[in-house]
Amino acid sequence: MTGLEHVRFADEELIKTQVLQGEAAQTIIRGENCSVYKMENETGEGVITRYPVFPGIELLYDDIHMSCGVAHREDPRADLLEINHCRTGRFECEFSDGRAVYLGEGDLAVNVMTNRTRETWFPLSHYHGITIAVDIPVADRVLRQVSEALGEGLYCDLFAMRDRLCAHNSCFVMRAADSIQHIFSELYHAPEDLRAGYFKLKVMELFLFLGSPEITAQGESRLYVDRSQAEQIKSVRQYLIEHLDRRITLQTLSQTFSFPLTSMKKCFKEVYGTTINAYLQAYRMHTAAGLLRETRLDVTEIAGKVGYQNASKFSEVFRQHTGHTPTEYRKTFCLIGADGVLRE
């Protein structure tokens, strides 16, 4: 007997109320080794796939296609830790004190549940990543037993890790690095028949990595974004996409919103992970691609709708983004049939 038989896996209701935001998560599949939850609102939907790893440790795959997350957690617990890794997309977390943290591709965050989350957002309307939920008292007991069975050097004191990384109820963020990528890239490609054992090995590797005192110094120094500035930059972005056919200079944008130019550019990159011009160009090409697929508008008219008076320049930029000229793209991906009906 290992003794683990007497230690429970994280309770499903605990995961739902503390990590998945309670009633916002609908259980789609409930199984002993895997459960699937779905969240929906007016901005889209998200699917969370949950795997038990050790008693007290759960691994969740987050596949989100929405812009606005769900409301704050109730009755947060100080002994529940949440580790998040962003694979693609962007994640915004607003805490109860009004400050916000942003995760971009490859970033890692560690947060204790008493650092209350007020709102979550997905600025790019999609997010894919991993969450590891840790019930510290239960998990710590298990890791001690595993270490005793396998030998010294495998135990990570989860209480000490929490107190060091989340001191003063803060959120620890480590920006994309090869050391993080090495651990998580393999979790995204775990062979199905080896998954149970693989998860255990990788989670223990992650804990040993985060348990090193040297990791604390690698955390982001300027972590939080002012909430009022974040809201203002979202208004800037909305204004730009509502006037996609116009060429608006950054100086004009700064004056329109009474937002100092340098601060505006810096804040936009913190929220959306790229520059204003790069974001807007990508959005224009995404919109143009949709119009090519789903309408019969000619290329010149589509170019005008996304802010290009010169159709040749539009075609050049479109090809750089998609690998196709607009005409080639329409022939390959058009959803309009010969009868003029949009195909499903």
Tab-separated table of C-alpha atoms in Angstrom:
chain	number	residue	atom	x	y	z
A	1	MET	CA	0.000	0.000	0.000
A	2	THR	CA	1.383	3.400	-0.951
A	3	GLY	CA	-0.965	5.331	1.296
A	4	LEU	CA	-2.274	7.326	-1.664
A	5	GLU	CA	-5.511	5.364	-1.634
A	6	HIS	CA	-6.606	7.403	1.365
A	7	VAL	CA	-5.868	10.758	-0.247
A	8	ARG	CA	-8.631	12.163	-2.417
A	9	PHE	CA	-8.375	13.619	-5.870
A	10	ALA	CA	-9.452	17.243	-6.050
A	11	ASP	CA	-13.195	17.406	-5.574
A	12	GLU	CA	-15.073	18.232	-8.787
A	13	GLU	CA	-17.109	20.934	-7.057
A	14	LEU	CA	-13.894	22.471	-5.730
A	15	ILE	CA	-12.496	22.663	-9.264
A	16	LYS	CA	-15.755	24.052	-10.636
A	17	THR	CA	-16.206	26.749	-7.990
A	18	GLN	CA	-12.576	27.823	-7.563
A	19	VAL	CA	-11.127	27.306	-11.054
A	20	LEU	CA	-14.036	27.030	-13.509
A	21	GLN	CA	-16.207	29.729	-11.927
A	22	GLY	CA	-19.057	27.627	-10.579
A	23	GLU	CA	-22.337	27.688	-12.469
A	24	ALA	CA	-20.660	29.205	-15.526
A	25	ALA	CA	-19.238	25.748	-16.335
A	26	GLN	CA	-21.577	23.101	-17.698
A	27	THR	CA	-20.412	19.488	-17.397
A	28	ILE	CA	-20.476	17.835	-20.844
A	29	ILE	CA	-18.624	14.613	-20.007
A	30	ARG	CA	-17.878	13.271	-16.548
A	31	GLY	CA	-15.454	10.365	-16.303
A	32	GLU	CA	-13.049	8.874	-13.807
A	33	ASN	CA	-9.991	9.844	-15.835
A	34	CYS	CA	-11.313	12.776	-17.862
A	35	SER	CA	-14.102	15.353	-17.624
A	36	VAL	CA	-15.120	18.019	-20.133
A	37	TYR	CA	-16.782	21.346	-19.287
A	38	LYS	CA	-18.271	24.024	-21.494
A	39	MET	CA	-18.685	27.737	-20.804
A	40	GLU	CA	-20.800	30.043	-22.948
A	41	ASN	CA	-21.798	33.690	-23.041
A	42	GLU	CA	-22.723	36.285	-25.658
A	43	THR	CA	-19.077	36.592	-26.772
A	44	GLY	CA	-18.482	32.909	-27.563
A	45	GLU	CA	-17.676	29.652	-25.841
A	46	GLY	CA	-14.884	27.744	-24.177
A	47	VAL	CA	-14.171	24.063	-23.594
A	48	ILE	CA	-12.110	22.848	-20.631
A	49	THR	CA	-10.832	19.264	-20.542
A	50	ARG	CA	-9.817	18.095	-17.073
A	51	TYR	CA	-7.490	15.227	-16.110
A	52	PRO	CA	-6.647	14.124	-12.547
A	53	VAL	CA	-2.866	13.792	-12.124
A	54	PHE	CA	-2.248	13.094	-8.439
A	55	PRO	CA	-4.647	13.459	-5.531
A	56	GLY	CA	-4.884	17.225	-5.103
A	57	ILE	CA	-3.490	18.003	-8.569
A	58	GLU	CA	-5.591	18.482	-11.704
A	59	LEU	CA	-4.487	19.356	-15.233
A	60	LEU	CA	-6.889	21.255	-17.491
A	61	TYR	CA	-6.613	22.022	-21.200
A	62	ASP	CA	-8.204	25.393	-21.981
A	63	ASP	CA	-9.641	25.941	-25.473
A	64	ILE	CA	-11.347	29.324	-25.509
A	65	HIS	CA	-13.096	31.151	-28.351
A	66	MET	CA	-14.662	34.129	-26.596
A	67	SER	CA	-13.615	37.660	-25.682
A	68	CYS	CA	-15.140	37.942	-22.209
A	69	GLY	CA	-14.616	35.322	-19.537
A	70	VAL	CA	-16.698	34.772	-16.455
A	71	ALA	CA	-17.309	36.501	-13.137
A	72	HIS	CA	-15.229	36.399	-9.968
A	73	ARG	CA	-14.811	33.379	-7.746
A	74	GLU	CA	-16.697	32.978	-4.503
A	75	ASP	CA	-15.013	32.131	-1.182
A	76	PRO	CA	-11.433	31.839	-2.471
A	77	ARG	CA	-9.066	29.471	-0.691
A	78	ALA	CA	-5.513	30.369	0.308
A	79	ASP	CA	-4.357	26.777	-0.087
A	80	LEU	CA	-5.462	26.413	-3.708
A	81	LEU	CA	-2.862	27.345	-6.300
A	82	GLU	CA	-3.440	27.915	-10.017
A	83	ILE	CA	-0.643	27.638	-12.578
A	84	ASN	CA	-1.440	28.872	-16.090
A	85	HIS	CA	0.531	28.536	-19.310
A	86	CYS	CA	-0.493	30.327	-22.512
A	87	ARG	CA	0.167	28.340	-25.673
A	88	THR	CA	-1.512	30.712	-28.138
A	89	GLY	CA	-3.794	33.738	-27.886
A	90	ARG	CA	-3.847	36.206	-25.024
A	91	PHE	CA	-5.302	36.168	-21.514
A	92	GLU	CA	-6.254	39.141	-19.338
A	93	CYS	CA	-6.977	38.780	-15.650
A	94	GLU	CA	-8.362	41.667	-13.612
A	95	PHE	CA	-7.912	41.364	-9.855
A	96	SER	CA	-10.181	42.771	-7.181
A	97	ASP	CA	-7.841	45.737	-6.592
A	98	GLY	CA	-8.448	46.903	-10.178
A	99	ARG	CA	-5.055	45.951	-11.571
A	100	ALA	CA	-4.720	43.625	-14.554
A	101	VAL	CA	-2.184	41.028	-15.677
A	102	TYR	CA	-1.707	39.841	-19.263
A	103	LEU	CA	-0.345	36.521	-20.505
A	104	GLY	CA	0.915	36.130	-24.050
A	105	GLU	CA	2.215	33.166	-26.006
A	106	GLY	CA	4.637	31.118	-23.908
A	107	ASP	CA	4.047	33.028	-20.649
A	108	LEU	CA	3.538	31.343	-17.271
A	109	ALA	CA	1.575	32.607	-14.253
A	110	VAL	CA	1.220	31.299	-10.700
A	111	ASN	CA	-1.570	32.685	-8.543
A	112	VAL	CA	-3.114	31.866	-5.195
A	113	MET	CA	-6.903	31.966	-5.120
A	114	THR	CA	-7.088	34.595	-2.369
A	115	ASN	CA	-5.682	37.037	-4.921
A	116	ARG	CA	-9.247	37.393	-6.108
A	117	THR	CA	-10.069	37.507	-9.800
A	118	ARG	CA	-12.801	39.988	-10.679
A	119	GLU	CA	-12.993	39.426	-14.439
A	120	THR	CA	-11.176	37.503	-17.152
A	121	TRP	CA	-10.892	38.575	-20.787
A	122	PHE	CA	-9.366	37.247	-23.985
A	123	PRO	CA	-8.283	40.316	-26.014
A	124	LEU	CA	-7.720	38.318	-29.231
A	125	SER	CA	-10.997	36.368	-28.791
A	126	HIS	CA	-9.136	33.086	-28.535
A	127	TYR	CA	-6.881	31.423	-26.000
A	128	HIS	CA	-5.353	27.960	-25.758
A	129	GLY	CA	-3.313	26.813	-22.806
A	130	ILE	CA	-2.974	24.650	-19.716
A	131	THR	CA	-4.124	25.222	-16.146
A	132	ILE	CA	-2.756	23.151	-13.285
A	133	ALA	CA	-4.905	23.385	-10.150
A	134	VAL	CA	-3.170	22.412	-6.921
A	135	ASP	CA	-4.910	21.706	-3.609
A	136	ILE	CA	-1.719	22.330	-1.636
A	137	PRO	CA	-2.342	20.366	1.627
A	138	VAL	CA	-3.449	17.268	-0.296
A	139	ALA	CA	-0.841	17.513	-3.041
A	140	ASP	CA	2.024	18.219	-0.647
A	141	ARG	CA	1.233	15.075	1.314
A	142	VAL	CA	1.256	13.024	-1.888
A	143	LEU	CA	4.532	14.494	-3.134
A	144	ARG	CA	6.183	13.654	0.185
A	145	GLN	CA	5.092	10.039	-0.191
A	146	VAL	CA	6.295	9.869	-3.790
A	147	SER	CA	9.651	11.336	-2.793
A	148	GLU	CA	10.018	8.835	0.051
A	149	ALA	CA	9.274	5.982	-2.353
A	150	LEU	CA	11.560	7.113	-5.180
A	151	GLY	CA	14.392	8.763	-3.299
A	152	GLU	CA	15.687	12.203	-2.356
A	153	GLY	CA	15.585	15.179	-4.677
A	154	LEU	CA	12.026	14.766	-5.963
A	155	TYR	CA	10.152	16.628	-3.241
A	156	CYS	CA	9.076	20.242	-3.735
A	157	ASP	CA	7.621	22.048	-0.719
A	158	LEU	CA	4.431	23.487	-2.233
A	159	PHE	CA	3.709	25.689	0.783
A	160	ALA	CA	7.160	27.292	0.491
A	161	MET	CA	6.750	27.645	-3.275
A	162	ARG	CA	3.429	29.443	-2.799
A	163	ASP	CA	4.832	31.766	-0.134
A	164	ARG	CA	7.835	32.667	-2.268
A	165	LEU	CA	6.169	33.099	-5.673
A	166	CYS	CA	2.905	34.605	-4.417
A	167	ALA	CA	4.236	36.661	-1.514
A	168	HIS	CA	1.842	39.332	-0.253
A	169	ASN	CA	-1.000	37.754	-2.229
A	170	SER	CA	0.612	38.616	-5.560
A	171	CYS	CA	0.576	36.905	-8.944
A	172	PHE	CA	3.897	35.561	-10.253
A	173	VAL	CA	4.436	35.904	-14.003
A	174	MET	CA	7.384	34.557	-15.963
A	175	ARG	CA	7.589	35.593	-19.594
A	176	ALA	CA	8.200	33.078	-22.376
A	177	ALA	CA	11.486	31.222	-21.987
A	178	ASP	CA	13.019	28.010	-23.322
A	179	SER	CA	12.906	26.475	-19.843
A	180	ILE	CA	9.108	26.888	-19.692
A	181	GLN	CA	8.620	25.818	-23.299
A	182	HIS	CA	10.539	22.604	-22.687
A	183	ILE	CA	8.159	21.498	-19.943
A	184	PHE	CA	4.858	22.515	-21.487
A	185	SER	CA	5.476	21.669	-25.149
A	186	GLU	CA	5.520	17.981	-24.261
A	187	LEU	CA	2.286	18.278	-22.286
A	188	TYR	CA	0.532	19.534	-25.412
A	189	HIS	CA	1.652	16.434	-27.316
A	190	ALA	CA	1.352	13.705	-24.681
A	191	PRO	CA	0.677	10.278	-26.279
A	192	GLU	CA	-2.814	9.172	-25.295
A	193	ASP	CA	-1.771	5.692	-24.145
A	194	LEU	CA	0.980	7.161	-21.927
A	195	ARG	CA	-0.948	10.197	-20.736
A	196	ALA	CA	-1.545	9.223	-17.083
A	197	GLY	CA	2.105	8.533	-16.309
A	198	TYR	CA	3.343	11.328	-18.534
A	199	PHE	CA	1.262	13.927	-16.705
A	200	LYS	CA	2.729	12.826	-13.377
A	201	LEU	CA	6.312	13.127	-14.603
A	202	LYS	CA	5.817	16.526	-16.238
A	203	VAL	CA	3.936	18.018	-13.284
A	204	MET	CA	6.686	16.902	-10.910
A	205	GLU	CA	9.253	18.413	-13.274
A	206	LEU	CA	7.306	21.684	-13.270
A	207	PHE	CA	7.164	21.762	-9.468
A	208	LEU	CA	10.906	21.139	-9.197
A	209	PHE	CA	11.474	23.955	-11.693
A	210	LEU	CA	9.202	26.411	-9.850
A	211	GLY	CA	10.548	25.263	-6.487
A	212	SER	CA	14.009	26.609	-7.252
A	213	PRO	CA	14.707	29.876	-5.367
A	214	GLU	CA	16.386	31.208	-8.525
A	215	ILE	CA	13.048	31.256	-10.360
A	216	THR	CA	11.711	34.113	-8.234
A	217	ALA	CA	14.251	36.506	-9.758
A	218	GLN	CA	13.036	35.612	-13.262
A	219	GLY	CA	9.529	36.907	-12.598
A	220	GLU	CA	8.192	39.989	-14.370
A	221	SER	CA	9.163	43.140	-12.478
A	222	ARG	CA	6.564	45.505	-13.965
A	223	LEU	CA	3.613	43.169	-13.788
A	224	TYR	CA	0.344	45.059	-13.545
A	225	VAL	CA	-1.445	47.319	-16.008
A	226	ASP	CA	-3.664	50.143	-14.761
A	227	ARG	CA	-7.318	49.200	-15.241
A	228	SER	CA	-8.427	52.615	-16.496
A	229	GLN	CA	-5.685	52.661	-19.148
A	230	ALA	CA	-6.574	49.120	-20.220
A	231	GLU	CA	-10.214	50.138	-20.684
A	232	GLN	CA	-9.167	53.220	-22.618
A	233	ILE	CA	-6.974	51.179	-24.957
A	234	LYS	CA	-9.890	48.825	-25.621
A	235	SER	CA	-11.908	51.863	-26.694
A	236	VAL	CA	-9.047	52.830	-29.013
A	237	ARG	CA	-9.069	49.374	-30.570
A	238	GLN	CA	-12.859	49.413	-30.987
A	239	TYR	CA	-12.688	52.819	-32.671
A	240	LEU	CA	-10.073	51.550	-35.118
A	241	ILE	CA	-12.011	48.461	-36.196
A	242	GLU	CA	-15.220	50.490	-36.542
A	243	HIS	CA	-13.379	52.809	-38.956
A	244	LEU	CA	-11.428	50.165	-40.830
A	245	ASP	CA	-11.878	51.965	-44.154
A	246	ARG	CA	-10.078	55.042	-42.840
A	247	ARG	CA	-6.365	55.683	-42.399
A	248	ILE	CA	-6.041	57.159	-38.915
A	249	THR	CA	-2.601	58.298	-37.768
A	250	LEU	CA	-1.376	57.480	-34.282
A	251	GLN	CA	-1.108	61.204	-33.567
A	252	THR	CA	-4.781	61.699	-34.466
A	253	LEU	CA	-5.719	58.693	-32.347
A	254	SER	CA	-3.760	60.085	-29.411
A	255	GLN	CA	-5.534	63.442	-29.691
A	256	THR	CA	-8.981	61.888	-30.175
A	257	PHE	CA	-8.687	59.899	-26.943
A	258	SER	CA	-6.535	62.387	-24.990
A	259	PHE	CA	-4.066	59.546	-24.539
A	260	PRO	CA	-0.346	60.478	-24.594
A	261	LEU	CA	1.184	58.864	-27.678
A	262	THR	CA	4.008	56.967	-25.960
A	263	SER	CA	1.725	55.667	-23.208
A	264	MET	CA	-0.930	54.705	-25.755
A	265	LYS	CA	1.504	52.664	-27.850
A	266	LYS	CA	2.987	50.968	-24.792
A	267	CYS	CA	-0.386	50.143	-23.250
A	268	PHE	CA	-1.739	48.764	-26.530
A	269	LYS	CA	1.177	46.350	-26.783
A	270	GLU	CA	0.711	45.238	-23.174
A	271	VAL	CA	-2.979	44.496	-23.742
A	272	TYR	CA	-2.864	43.027	-27.268
A	273	GLY	CA	0.704	41.750	-27.450
A	274	THR	CA	1.677	43.671	-30.581
A	275	THR	CA	1.910	47.213	-31.954
A	276	ILE	CA	-1.141	49.193	-33.053
A	277	ASN	CA	-0.083	49.147	-36.710
A	278	ALA	CA	0.711	45.417	-36.753
A	279	TYR	CA	-2.570	44.562	-35.036
A	280	LEU	CA	-4.588	46.748	-37.380
A	281	GLN	CA	-2.947	45.359	-40.503
A	282	ALA	CA	-3.596	41.770	-39.379
A	283	TYR	CA	-7.209	42.667	-38.558
A	284	ARG	CA	-7.651	44.263	-41.993
A	285	MET	CA	-6.355	41.132	-43.736
A	286	HIS	CA	-8.548	38.878	-41.582
A	287	THR	CA	-11.595	40.978	-42.475
A	288	ALA	CA	-10.669	41.012	-46.159
A	289	ALA	CA	-10.289	37.224	-46.158
A	290	GLY	CA	-13.799	36.880	-44.759
A	291	LEU	CA	-15.219	39.178	-47.430
A	292	LEU	CA	-13.442	37.217	-50.162
A	293	ARG	CA	-14.850	33.943	-48.871
A	294	GLU	CA	-18.373	35.053	-48.089
A	295	THR	CA	-19.310	37.828	-50.555
A	296	ARG	CA	-19.111	38.570	-54.274
A	297	LEU	CA	-17.627	42.029	-53.805
A	298	ASP	CA	-14.799	42.704	-56.229
A	299	VAL	CA	-11.234	42.979	-54.946
A	300	THR	CA	-11.073	46.764	-55.395
A	301	GLU	CA	-14.205	47.253	-53.297
A	302	ILE	CA	-12.914	44.939	-50.565
A	303	ALA	CA	-9.608	46.814	-50.562
A	304	GLY	CA	-11.483	50.069	-49.963
A	305	LYS	CA	-13.495	48.569	-47.105
A	306	VAL	CA	-10.304	47.672	-45.234
A	307	GLY	CA	-8.535	50.976	-45.808
A	308	TYR	CA	-6.631	50.498	-49.082
A	309	GLN	CA	-7.300	52.901	-51.944
A	310	ASN	CA	-4.642	51.158	-54.017
A	311	ALA	CA	-5.826	47.638	-54.933
A	312	SER	CA	-2.321	46.569	-55.991
A	313	LYS	CA	-0.882	47.517	-52.607
A	314	PHE	CA	-3.739	45.663	-50.907
A	315	SER	CA	-3.044	42.537	-52.993
A	316	GLU	CA	0.645	42.669	-52.087
A	317	VAL	CA	-0.029	42.929	-48.334
A	318	PHE	CA	-2.755	40.261	-48.502
A	319	ARG	CA	-0.353	37.840	-50.194
A	320	GLN	CA	2.264	38.489	-47.512
A	321	HIS	CA	-0.260	37.561	-44.813
A	322	THR	CA	-1.982	34.585	-46.448
A	323	GLY	CA	0.410	33.257	-49.084
A	324	HIS	CA	-2.238	33.889	-51.776
A	325	THR	CA	-3.283	36.824	-53.915
A	326	PRO	CA	-6.909	37.873	-53.240
A	327	THR	CA	-8.017	36.219	-56.503
A	328	GLU	CA	-6.230	32.957	-55.669
A	329	TYR	CA	-7.627	33.007	-52.149
A	330	ARG	CA	-11.198	33.458	-53.394
A	331	LYS	CA	-10.867	30.587	-55.891
A	332	THR	CA	-9.518	28.281	-53.170
A	333	PHE	CA	-11.678	29.181	-50.185
A	334	CYS	CA	-14.840	30.845	-51.529
A	335	LEU	CA	-18.011	29.756	-49.690
A	336	ILE	CA	-20.403	31.270	-52.245
A	337	GLY	CA	-21.837	28.726	-54.675
A	338	ALA	CA	-22.712	29.322	-58.314
A	339	ASP	CA	-26.285	29.925	-57.190
A	340	GLY	CA	-25.113	32.763	-54.948
A	341	VAL	CA	-25.951	30.841	-51.762
A	342	LEU	CA	-23.484	30.739	-48.870
A	343	ARG	CA	-22.368	27.128	-48.351
A	344	GLU	CA	-22.181	25.731	-44.808
